[in-house]
Amino acid sequence: MHFRQSMVLAFPLVTLAGSASAQARPDTGRPAAPVLLVPDAVWDGTEDAPHAGWVVLVSSGHIDTLGPADQLAPKGATRIDLPGTTLIPGLIEGHSHLFLHPYNEATWDDQVLREPLGQRMARAVAHAATTLRAGITTERDLGTEGAFDYDVQLKRAIDQDIVPGPHLITVTRAIVATGSYGPRRTDYSFDPGQGAQEATGVEEVARVVRSQIAHGADWIKVYADYRWGPHGEARPTFSQDELNTLVATANGSGRPVAAHATTAEGMRRAVLAGVETVEHGDEGTRDVFRLMHKKGVALCPTIAASEAYAQYFEGWTRGLQRPPESVQAKWASFRTALEEGVTICFGGDVGVFSHGDNVRELEAMVANGMRPLDALRAATSGNARIFHLADRGRVAPRLLADLVAVDGDPTRDITALRRVRFVMKDGKQVR
C-alpha cells in the first residue's frame, strides 16, 4: 500500500449536518469512524486548479467537509495519508459495454451468438471490478448486446455488495429498427438471435420502450442509424415519427434517451426528437453540431473505439503508420464539435477495447484539442450534470464520497489518471 493510516486527535471545525447519526458497522453495531483523506492537493471537480494542502473528511458514506489541513483535524477519525497525489471526484463514464470484450479476442458476432450467458455475466462481473479499480465510480452501460437485462441484475449485485463495481446506469438492450442490426441474418443458415431489441412503427416502438422500463432500464438507448445500406454503409433507421414517439414515451416515465448516430441525418433526427446524448457522431457536420449545441445535446465521441477498430480491422499500428482515413475523419469530426461548443461526454465505448484502459478516451480527447482540465471536468462534474446525478461528480459537502487519488496533477497531465493510488466508493475504500 502507498498510504499510511493513523488516528487524528484534534477537533473538527465544520461537520455535515446530521453526520452524528453515523452509519453503523454491521459486525458491531457501533458507528463507523469518520475518515480523513490527506493528499497533496484536492481538485473539487469544477475549479481551475487543485487546492494544495487541503484534506477531505468522509463520514457515513458522504463527504462531510474539506479545507486546509491545518484547519481540519477531527477527533477520532481514521487518517489516510496519500502523499504525492491529487484527490479528485470519482470518474463518471458515459459509454461502456461491460458484457463485451475486445474484438481482437473474439468477434462481436461470436460473443453474441457463441458465448453462453453465464460466461458473459462472469466476464461482466470481472469487468465491473476492473472498472472500479481504474477510478470509474459510476458507469453508464449502453447495452448488453444480446444479454437481455443482465446489466440490471449486475447492478443489483453491486448495490447489494455481492460483487464489486461502480454505480451502474443501465439500458438493458438497445432498440433497433427491425432488420437493421446484427448478427446479420444473411450471414447465417438460421435466424440468429439479435444483439438488440427490434421494433417497427410508432406503436411497437412505444411498447418496446415500456418493456425495457419494466425490466429496469434507467435510460433508453436507440440506434438512429446503422450500417444497413445496400453496400453496408450507415443510413438512418427509424423515421422521425418513430423517434419522436420513442423519446416521448421514455421521457414520460422520467427516462432520458441516448442515440447511437454516426450519420449527419441520423444525428439530426435524434436531436430533433429530443435525445440527451448522441453516441459517436462520426459524420457530424458543422450544421448538425450547431443544432446539438442549440438544443443542449451532449456528444460521446468514442474516439478510442474508432482507433481500436482501425487497429483490429485496418491493420493500423499506432506510432508506426499514418492513421487511416477513418481515424483522421473521426478526429476532425470531434474537433468540429469542440469548435461549435458542443458539450462533450466522456465515454469511449470500452468493451471494444480493454476494460481498465478507460482513460484512453480522455487521452484521445486531449490529443485532439481539449485541455486536460476540460477533459477532467467532462469525466466528473460534466457527466454528473448530463446524467442528472446531483449527488456526485464534485468534492463538496453532502455529496457521495466517491473519490480517487492519482499520482500527479490530472488537471495539467491527463495521463496522471493512469496512476490510480486510491479509490473510495460510497465512503468505502476499494483500492
C-alpha atoms as one frame of an Amber mdcrd trajectory, in Angstrom:
protein
   0.000   0.000   0.000   1.078   3.555  -0.750  -0.679   5.264   2.138  -0.476
   5.277   5.911  -3.341   5.125   8.374  -3.331   6.669  11.822  -5.726   8.386
  14.216  -6.322  12.163  14.279  -6.805  13.554  17.769  -7.883  17.185  17.323
 -11.414  18.581  16.926 -13.366  19.366  13.724 -14.186  22.917  12.669 -17.036
  22.080  10.323 -19.230  18.990  10.032 -22.016  17.854   7.776 -25.473  18.346
   9.221 -26.756  15.047  10.526 -23.351  13.360  10.463 -23.714  12.459  14.129
 -26.062   9.683  13.090 -23.120   7.768  11.688 -23.504   4.596   9.679 -23.420
   1.557  11.939 -20.894  -1.192  11.424 -22.828  -4.382  10.646 -20.467  -6.507
  12.751 -20.535  -4.447  15.956 -23.442  -2.045  15.628 -21.096   0.795  16.584
 -20.829   3.925  14.393 -18.097   3.748  11.788 -15.304   6.208  12.430 -15.002
   9.175  10.053 -12.105   9.034   7.612  -9.718  11.907   6.929  -8.068  11.759
   3.495  -4.771  13.626   3.318  -3.450  14.030  -0.244  -1.061  16.702  -1.500
  -3.956  18.572  -3.141  -7.714  18.378  -3.745  -9.458  19.209  -7.028 -13.170
  19.727  -6.497 -14.460  18.865  -9.984 -15.067  22.397 -11.246 -12.295  24.843
 -10.327  -9.328  25.783 -12.495  -6.684  24.208 -10.261  -6.351  21.891  -7.252
  -6.101  23.260  -3.722  -2.686  22.375  -2.321  -2.648  21.303   1.317  -6.359
  20.530   1.516  -7.866  17.455   3.142 -11.296  15.781   2.956 -13.340  14.354
   5.811 -15.679  11.471   4.961 -18.499  10.351   7.227 -21.424   7.968   6.747
 -20.670   7.416   3.074 -20.677  11.116   2.217 -18.234  13.987   2.075 -18.538
  15.825   5.367 -16.238  18.775   4.780 -12.976  19.796   3.143 -10.411  22.524
   3.590  -6.835  23.354   4.622  -5.174  20.628   6.673  -4.228  22.993   9.473
  -7.889  23.926   9.977  -9.394  20.440   9.865  -8.338  17.665  12.219 -11.382
  15.823  13.598 -11.121  13.798  16.769 -11.375  10.042  16.326 -11.105   9.991
  12.548  -9.054   7.378  10.752  -6.378   9.216   8.818  -5.262   8.014   5.369
  -2.159   9.752   4.068  -1.845   9.924   0.272   1.481  11.702  -0.346   2.215
  12.848  -3.863  -1.398  12.575  -5.000  -4.275  14.773  -6.101  -7.682  13.760
  -4.749 -10.475  14.158  -7.324 -14.111  13.101  -7.692 -14.643   9.532  -8.824
 -14.795   9.398 -12.608 -18.165   9.037 -14.347 -18.061   7.232 -17.685 -20.835
   7.588 -20.227 -20.416   4.860 -22.836 -19.334   1.335 -21.977 -20.257  -2.294
 -22.611 -19.443  -4.445 -19.614 -20.778  -7.517 -21.432 -18.285  -7.181 -24.297
 -14.540  -7.729 -24.528 -12.082  -6.624 -27.224 -12.871  -7.744 -30.760  -9.336
  -8.971 -31.352 -10.124 -11.608 -28.687 -13.492 -12.625 -30.160 -15.639 -11.005
 -32.823 -18.842  -9.266 -31.817 -20.906 -11.974 -33.561 -19.090 -14.739 -31.699
 -19.612 -13.013 -28.372 -23.339 -12.569 -29.009 -24.013 -15.986 -30.551 -21.441
 -18.376 -29.111 -20.567 -17.261 -25.596 -23.039 -18.653 -23.018 -24.880 -16.068
 -20.965 -23.370 -17.377 -17.734 -19.898 -16.834 -19.128 -20.822 -13.358 -20.345
 -22.149 -12.474 -16.902 -18.932 -13.757 -15.307 -16.922 -11.561 -17.661 -19.121
  -8.566 -16.825 -18.549  -9.100 -13.102 -14.795  -9.127 -13.689 -15.023  -6.073
 -15.956 -17.008  -4.157 -13.325 -14.343  -4.806 -10.690 -11.572  -3.748 -13.087
 -13.504  -0.600 -13.977 -13.881   0.420 -10.352 -10.186  -0.137  -9.648  -9.394
   2.139 -12.597 -11.140   5.012 -10.799 -14.524   4.835 -12.550 -17.062   5.007
  -9.722 -20.138   5.500 -11.956 -20.628   3.766 -15.302 -23.355   4.148 -17.922
 -23.545   0.776 -19.655 -25.112   1.320 -23.069 -26.394  -2.112 -23.928 -25.808
  -5.746 -23.026 -25.596  -6.730 -26.722 -27.905  -9.706 -26.506 -27.577 -10.393
 -22.781 -31.132  -9.174 -22.106 -31.478  -7.401 -18.722 -28.373  -8.919 -17.139
 -26.998  -5.402 -16.629 -29.863  -4.747 -14.225 -29.016  -7.952 -12.360 -25.350
  -6.925 -12.226 -26.359  -3.517 -10.888 -28.360  -5.193  -8.107 -25.447  -7.462
  -7.212 -23.139  -4.439  -6.970 -25.641  -2.419  -4.942 -26.027  -5.341  -2.511
 -22.235  -5.665  -2.122 -22.265  -9.156  -3.599 -19.626  -8.165  -6.159 -17.506
  -5.007  -6.506 -18.197  -2.477  -9.208 -19.174   1.108  -9.967 -22.629   2.576
  -9.653 -24.366   1.435 -12.853 -26.748   3.266 -15.174 -28.495   0.595 -17.250
 -30.349   0.427 -20.577 -30.825  -3.389 -20.917 -30.771  -3.867 -24.718 -30.669
  -1.052 -27.244 -33.668  -0.530 -29.525 -33.122  -1.026 -33.250 -35.286  -0.888
 -36.364 -36.310  -4.359 -37.481 -33.741  -5.873 -39.829 -31.106  -3.176 -39.326
 -28.797  -4.623 -36.680 -26.868  -7.815 -36.131 -25.892 -10.556 -36.235 -26.924
 -10.163 -39.870 -29.441 -12.765 -40.932 -27.896 -13.070 -44.400 -24.672 -14.380
 -42.854 -26.252 -17.470 -41.245 -28.247 -20.554 -42.237 -30.531 -19.942 -39.268
 -32.291 -16.911 -37.809 -29.674 -15.626 -35.314 -30.615 -14.011 -32.053 -30.182
 -10.263 -32.202 -27.876  -8.098 -30.118 -30.633  -5.538 -29.549 -34.427  -5.359
 -29.403 -36.195  -4.789 -32.716 -39.213  -2.566 -33.307 -41.230  -1.242 -36.251
 -43.820   1.540 -36.223 -44.784   4.009 -33.547 -46.996   1.604 -31.567 -44.348
  -1.081 -31.376 -41.639   1.438 -30.538 -43.691   2.635 -27.570 -44.344  -0.951
 -26.463 -40.644  -1.856 -26.598 -39.656   1.232 -24.582 -42.213   0.310 -21.914
 -40.957  -3.277 -21.884 -37.400  -2.113 -21.239 -38.578   0.193 -18.471 -40.412
  -2.754 -16.916 -37.149  -4.718 -16.959 -35.248  -1.991 -15.086 -33.750   0.347
 -17.704 -32.546   3.668 -16.253 -32.024   5.167 -19.724 -33.246   4.135 -23.169
 -30.759   3.651 -25.997 -31.841   3.805 -29.644 -29.965   3.251 -32.885 -30.912
   6.238 -35.028 -28.796   4.831 -37.848 -26.711   1.767 -38.606 -24.716   0.045
 -41.321 -27.672  -1.415 -43.254 -27.409   0.412 -46.578 -27.244  -1.517 -49.900
 -23.452  -1.509 -49.726 -23.120  -1.811 -45.952 -22.998   1.944 -45.435 -24.600
   3.664 -42.441 -28.092   5.037 -43.035 -30.919   6.275 -40.807 -33.112   3.537
 -39.371 -36.157   4.985 -37.621 -38.433   7.644 -39.078 -38.791  10.990 -37.350
 -42.232   9.974 -36.059 -40.859   6.746 -34.611 -38.021   8.560 -32.869 -40.381
  11.239 -31.565 -42.628   8.552 -30.081 -39.697   6.683 -28.561 -38.328   9.768
 -26.808 -41.749  10.948 -25.665 -42.550   7.530 -24.203 -39.215   7.320 -22.390
 -39.350  10.901 -21.125 -42.906  10.406 -19.895 -41.552   7.855 -17.434 -38.589
  10.045 -16.469 -36.058   8.134 -18.607 -33.658  10.077 -20.828 -32.608   8.728
 -24.235 -29.169   8.128 -25.741 -28.894   7.720 -29.508 -26.273   5.837 -31.474
 -25.844   8.031 -34.545 -22.912   8.268 -36.918 -24.532   9.945 -39.941 -25.498
  13.602 -40.088 -29.127  12.716 -40.863 -29.364  10.152 -38.067 -27.904  12.691
 -35.661 -30.290  15.397 -36.867 -33.379  13.210 -36.433 -32.275  12.094 -32.967
 -31.583  15.653 -31.795 -34.931  16.900 -33.109 -36.663  14.027 -31.316 -35.180
  15.193 -28.001 -32.429  12.716 -27.113 -29.988  13.890 -24.453 -26.784  12.331
 -25.769 -25.540  11.358 -29.214 -23.054   8.499 -29.309 -20.187   8.518 -31.864
 -21.162  11.333 -34.273 -18.550  10.249 -36.833 -20.043  12.116 -39.815 -21.341
  15.075 -37.873 -21.351  18.289 -39.894 -20.909  21.797 -38.619 -24.650  22.384
 -39.028 -25.664  19.332 -37.021 -23.177  20.166 -34.272 -24.617  23.672 -34.139
 -28.055  22.103 -33.741 -26.763  19.942 -30.902 -25.285  22.988 -29.181 -28.557
  24.881 -29.584 -30.614  22.001 -28.175 -28.165  21.222 -25.363 -27.439  17.696
 -26.591 -24.110  16.203 -25.478 -21.740  14.162 -27.642 -19.990  10.969 -26.517
 -17.360  10.899 -29.278 -15.933   7.391 -28.592 -12.620   8.265 -30.258 -10.851
   5.365 -28.548 -13.240   2.828 -30.075 -12.673   4.226 -33.567  -8.932   3.923
 -33.076  -9.339   0.358 -31.809 -11.434  -0.586 -34.866  -8.683   0.739 -37.117
  -6.128  -1.366 -35.284  -8.243  -4.533 -35.451  -9.718  -4.290 -38.923  -7.496
  -1.914 -40.910  -4.124  -3.117 -39.680  -3.139   0.263 -38.276  -0.196   0.317
 -35.875  -0.205   3.486 -33.821   3.043   5.405 -33.941   4.409   3.424 -36.863
   1.897   4.177 -39.595  -0.083   7.135 -40.805  -3.604   6.970 -39.312  -6.174
   5.642 -41.800  -8.840   7.938 -43.206 -11.430   6.596 -40.783  -9.382   7.750
 -37.796  -8.473  11.087 -39.323 -12.139  11.753 -40.113 -13.091  10.877 -36.538
 -10.523  13.293 -35.141 -11.730  16.044 -37.495 -15.366  15.474 -36.504 -14.514
  15.753 -32.820 -12.596  18.975 -33.375 -15.568  20.439 -35.245 -17.844  19.577
 -32.330 -15.448  21.361 -29.973 -15.363  24.416 -32.222 -19.167  24.577 -32.220
 -19.362  24.428 -28.425 -20.994  21.007 -28.144 -20.983  19.596 -24.611 -18.611
  16.640 -24.544 -19.401  13.476 -22.614 -16.575  11.182 -21.518 -17.351   7.715
 -22.837 -15.013   5.711 -25.019 -17.125   2.617 -25.859 -14.896   0.489 -23.649
 -15.509  -3.186 -24.258 -14.491  -2.626 -27.849 -11.076  -2.167 -26.182  -9.939
  -3.459 -22.810 -11.754  -2.663 -19.601  -9.411  -0.853 -17.254  -7.999   1.162
 -20.155 -10.913   3.606 -19.884  -8.634   6.661 -19.651  -7.620   6.008 -23.246
 -10.654   8.051 -24.336  -9.696  11.060 -22.220  -6.179  10.946 -23.617  -7.614
  10.923 -27.154  -9.859  13.882 -26.348  -6.866  15.866 -25.101  -4.761  14.841
 -28.101  -7.472  16.296 -30.331  -7.939  19.702 -28.785  -9.414  19.525 -25.285
  -7.467  20.921 -22.379  -6.716  18.303 -19.695  -8.755  20.396 -17.261 -11.803
  20.359 -19.548 -11.494  16.636 -20.208 -11.348  16.020 -16.462 -14.407  18.200
 -15.928 -16.221  16.167 -18.596 -15.421  12.984 -16.668 -16.654  14.338 -13.325
 -18.980  17.306 -12.839 -19.840  17.405 -16.554 -21.113  13.852 -16.809 -22.841
  14.220 -13.437 -24.830  17.071 -14.945 -25.543  15.258 -18.225 -26.751  12.140
 -16.393 -28.804  14.045 -13.776 -26.621  12.847 -10.886 -26.800  15.726  -8.434
 -25.254  13.661  -5.628 -21.794  13.137  -7.189 -19.204  14.451  -9.619 -17.707
  17.035  -7.252 -15.833  17.107  -3.971 -18.312  19.024  -1.846 -20.184  18.535
   1.446 -23.195  16.191   1.384 -22.231  14.521  -1.896 -21.395  10.834  -2.154
 -17.868  10.004  -1.056 -16.855   8.666  -4.469 -13.214   9.753  -4.570  -9.998
   8.870  -6.375  -6.376   9.776  -5.651  -3.848   9.766  -8.500  -0.147  10.491
  -8.633   0.480  13.957 -10.044  -1.926  16.656 -11.230  -4.509  15.424 -13.784
  -5.721  18.978 -14.456  -2.389  19.508 -16.231  -1.451  15.975 -17.267  -4.370
  13.717 -18.175  -2.116  10.633 -18.097  -1.993  11.044 -14.304  -5.365   9.255
 -14.329  -3.491   6.064 -15.181  -1.635   6.285 -11.866  -4.503   5.488  -9.519
  -3.371   5.065  -5.916  -6.657   5.076  -4.024 -10.346   4.582  -4.817 -13.285
   5.162  -2.499 -16.935   4.495  -3.366 -19.786   5.394  -1.003 -17.196   6.160
   1.665 -15.635   2.695   1.485 -12.068   2.183   0.352 -11.996  -0.215  -2.602
  -8.376   0.269  -3.629
